[in-house]
Amino acid sequence: MRAFVSRDMASVGLGADEVAAALIAAGVEVVRTGSRGLFRIEPLVEIETPDGRVGCGPVAADEVAAVIDGTHRNRIGDVAKLPFFASQQRFTFARCGIVDPLSLADYAAHGGWIGLDRARRAPPAEVVAMVRESGLRGRGGAGFSTGIKWQTALDAPGDAKFIVCNADEGDSGTFADRMLMEGDPFCLIEGMAIAGHAVGAARGYVYIRSEYPFAIETMRAAIALAAERIAPFALEVRVGAGAYVCGEETALLDSIEGKRGQVRAKPPLPAIAGLFGKPTVINNVLTLAAVPFILANGAEAYAAIGFGRSRGTMPVQLAGNVRNGGLYEIGFGVTLGELVDDVGGGTESGRPVRAVQVGGPLGAYFPASMFDLPFDYEAFAAAGGLIGHAGVTVFDDGVDMMRMARFAMEFCAAESCGKCTPCRIGSTRGVETLDRIIAGDRPDENVALLRDLCDTMRHGSLCALGGFTPFPVLSALDHFGEDFGAADIAGPVE
Amino acid sequence: MKTEDPRIGRVRALAAAYHAPDGLLPLLHDVQAAFGHIDDIFVPAIAEALNLSRAEVHGVITFYHDFRRVPAGRHVVRLCRAEACQARGARAIEAAAVERLGVAMGATRADGAVTLEPVYCLGMCATGPNALVDGVPVSRIDGARLDRLAAEILA
């Protein structure tokens, strides 16, 4: 008998290792996969049968006998038929949770390397054109056209060029990069090799945050296994050291160079003068991992899905106090309410949803009254927020939004690289100002001061850390003013 | 002449694997893995090996949260305090962890039994509150789970 059990870090956090050990002790052959992406059913065990895989979950280690004899109380059947999975459009995450992440045979059998082979038969400019026509935009949050970025690097003169993958996924509420690296690492490797061919880079780096030990181990093993397949392109993992700001692309480049992870002024763009001063394509994990699909299936197939100028799919991450938390890949245009209420099933606590933070610590908090907002870069920007890396963190009515606004400033103060004043000093002043509001000290005056400070940080900071910290703070004020006590939360006084 | 701390020779041996300044972060990770922390007395040897100034090495060590200049406790609990875990009750769990482990957040117990540290997101955001306990992920931490963890750690 063969069974599939996830070794995704979140599954292991829920006891998947103990379940796998119990199955092995019972004589079952166990294949460790990535996670399918619905954590309510983890640890999930899928048994191989002539009619396909039959899933049970969640399963405890002392329940494996019931899984083996087919009587487990949490028997699901075909996991892919659950509404959570059946309604997804999995372009990037098609293999995650199904294949053995470190099996080259599995990868090839599930459509792997088709994109790279196709790319290498075409001239670089043609590959870049395909990526541009797909409409793919940077999935790290900025939403910049990947094709234009690649074209800039291709056109830039240079004896050496680099591909850098930003796997410093520090936003709370996001885990798609981690899941992909742990569950389908060859997909990212293939995307990076395609990028290398497209812009003429021979070497690439994957910069992974140290908080992701499983992803580091899996990526290193996968790179060693795929080295021959992607040669002459060569890849290396670099490990971060607990600095959130290194998710900013220029800080990340400085960190790879062995320096403090401080933000660089732009221009020059990294595509022209990036790592070690050479032309560098730096893209997020999800951006690079979307590329094999585009090359294999054509730009049109990717661009056919989406909304407005946001083309293709987004691996949305449902997080926080949500019943069906996990990875939900879907075309742009799905509304926030559909994600939270229909897919997510509301809060896990069963209490009403009060606030949803989209896009990590720098994203805005939205109330349920804004749930008709479509998932689209432009629509979220117009609503005073951002999609970011598509983390959707749900809070129930127990949340104190004044505390969350303070936390946003506190986090910025802890993680500021220190290079620019609005972020370095502004965040600390923001914490102090919020502390005065919390203490009831001249609340009206201090809220006005806080808004003014946010304006300075927004327009005066060098990067998104200081520049976007005002989003959670201002959205808390604007949509949840009742949490700010006696303060008159209206806009800045003239 | 003062005898050199024998650990410095081991730091030099680790540094031999790196030649350019961009080897600094990987080397610091290696040194911390070998000794549990990066002692200030290692800095000159690291700087010399990579042709950097001591100030540059010191600047990098102190910039990154991961690098320790003093040893940690025998056990290290890295408890997430980011938004998604807060949405699932992490503030209360943090308060309870401080009480049951007998150590302040960000500190090491006087008897060296445990270090409690904040971490801002482990990427397990649908099943918090989360922690890494000696590198092992632990999810859905509630009072009972915390009691078991504290009992194991302080045993």
Coordinates of N, CA and C in Angstrom, one line a residue, chain A residues 1-5 19-20 22-24 26 28-30 41 43-49 53-77:
Chain A
M1 N 0.9 -1.2 0.0 CA 0.0 0.0 0.0 C 0.9 1.3 0.0
R2 N 0.5 2.2 -0.8 CA 1.2 3.5 -0.9 C 0.4 4.6 -0.4
A3 N 1.0 5.5 0.4 CA 0.2 6.7 0.9 C 1.1 7.9 0.6
F4 N 0.3 9.0 0.5 CA 1.0 10.3 0.3 C 0.7 11.2 1.5
V5 N 1.7 11.7 2.1 CA 1.6 12.6 3.3 C 2.5 13.8 3.0
V19 N 2.4 11.2 11.8 CA 1.5 10.4 11.0 C 2.2 9.6 10.0
A20 N 3.2 10.2 9.3 CA 4.0 9.4 8.4 C 4.7 8.3 9.0
A22 N 3.9 6.7 11.8 CA 3.0 5.7 12.1 C 2.6 4.8 11.0
L23 N 2.4 5.5 9.8 CA 2.1 4.7 8.6 C 3.2 3.8 8.2
I24 N 4.4 4.3 8.3 CA 5.6 3.4 7.9 C 5.7 2.3 8.9
A26 N 3.3 0.8 10.2 CA 2.3 -0.1 9.9 C 2.5 -0.8 8.6
V28 N 3.2 0.7 5.6 CA 2.8 1.4 4.4 C 4.0 2.1 3.8
E29 N 4.0 2.1 2.5 CA 5.1 2.9 1.8 C 4.6 4.4 1.7
V30 N 5.4 5.3 2.2 CA 4.9 6.7 2.3 C 5.7 7.6 1.4
I41 N -7.6 20.3 6.6 CA -7.6 18.8 6.5 C -6.2 18.2 6.7
P43 N -3.0 17.1 9.2 CA -2.3 16.2 8.3 C -3.3 15.4 7.5
L44 N -3.0 15.4 6.2 CA -3.9 14.7 5.2 C -3.1 13.5 4.8
V45 N -3.8 12.3 4.7 CA -3.2 11.1 4.2 C -4.0 10.7 3.0
E46 N -3.3 10.5 1.9 CA -4.0 10.0 0.7 C -3.5 8.6 0.3
I47 N -4.4 7.7 0.2 CA -4.0 6.3 -0.1 C -4.2 6.0 -1.6
E48 N -3.2 5.4 -2.2 CA -3.3 5.1 -3.6 C -4.2 3.9 -3.8
T49 N -5.2 4.1 -4.7 CA -6.1 3.0 -5.1 C -6.2 2.9 -6.6
R53 N -6.5 8.5 -5.8 CA -6.1 8.7 -4.4 C -7.3 8.9 -3.5
V54 N -7.4 8.3 -2.4 CA -8.5 8.5 -1.5 C -7.9 9.2 -0.2
G55 N -8.5 10.3 0.1 CA -7.9 11.1 1.2 C -8.7 11.0 2.5
C56 N -7.9 11.1 3.6 CA -8.5 11.3 4.9 C -7.8 12.4 5.7
G57 N -8.5 13.3 6.3 CA -7.8 14.3 7.0 C -8.8 15.2 7.8
P58 N -8.4 15.8 8.9 CA -7.1 15.6 9.5 C -7.0 14.2 10.2
V59 N -5.8 13.7 10.2 CA -5.5 12.4 10.8 C -4.5 12.6 11.9
A60 N -4.8 11.9 13.0 CA -3.8 11.9 14.1 C -2.9 10.6 14.0
A61 N -1.8 10.6 14.6 CA -0.8 9.5 14.5 C -1.4 8.2 15.0
D62 N -2.3 8.3 16.0 CA -2.8 7.0 16.6 C -4.1 6.6 15.9
E63 N -4.4 7.2 14.7 CA -5.6 6.8 13.9 C -5.2 6.2 12.6
V64 N -4.0 5.8 12.4 CA -3.6 5.4 11.0 C -4.2 4.0 10.7
A65 N -4.5 3.2 11.7 CA -5.2 1.9 11.4 C -6.5 2.1 10.7
A66 N -7.2 3.1 11.2 CA -8.5 3.4 10.6 C -8.4 3.9 9.1
V67 N -7.3 4.6 8.9 CA -7.0 5.1 7.5 C -6.8 3.9 6.6
I68 N -6.0 3.0 7.1 CA -5.6 1.8 6.3 C -6.8 0.9 6.0
D69 N -7.7 0.7 7.0 CA -8.8 -0.2 6.8 C -10.0 0.6 6.2
G70 N -9.9 1.9 5.9 CA -10.9 2.6 5.2 C -12.1 3.1 6.1
T71 N -11.9 3.0 7.4 CA -13.0 3.4 8.3 C -12.8 4.8 9.0
H72 N -11.8 5.5 8.6 CA -11.5 6.8 9.3 C -12.6 7.7 9.3
R73 N -12.9 8.4 10.4 CA -14.0 9.3 10.5 C -13.9 10.5 9.6
N74 N -12.7 10.9 9.2 CA -12.5 12.1 8.4 C -12.2 11.7 6.9
R75 N -12.9 10.6 6.4 CA -12.6 10.2 5.1 C -13.2 11.2 4.1
I76 N -12.4 11.7 3.2 CA -12.8 12.7 2.2 C -13.1 12.1 0.8
G77 N -12.4 11.1 0.5 CA -12.5 10.6 -0.9 C -11.5 11.3 -1.8

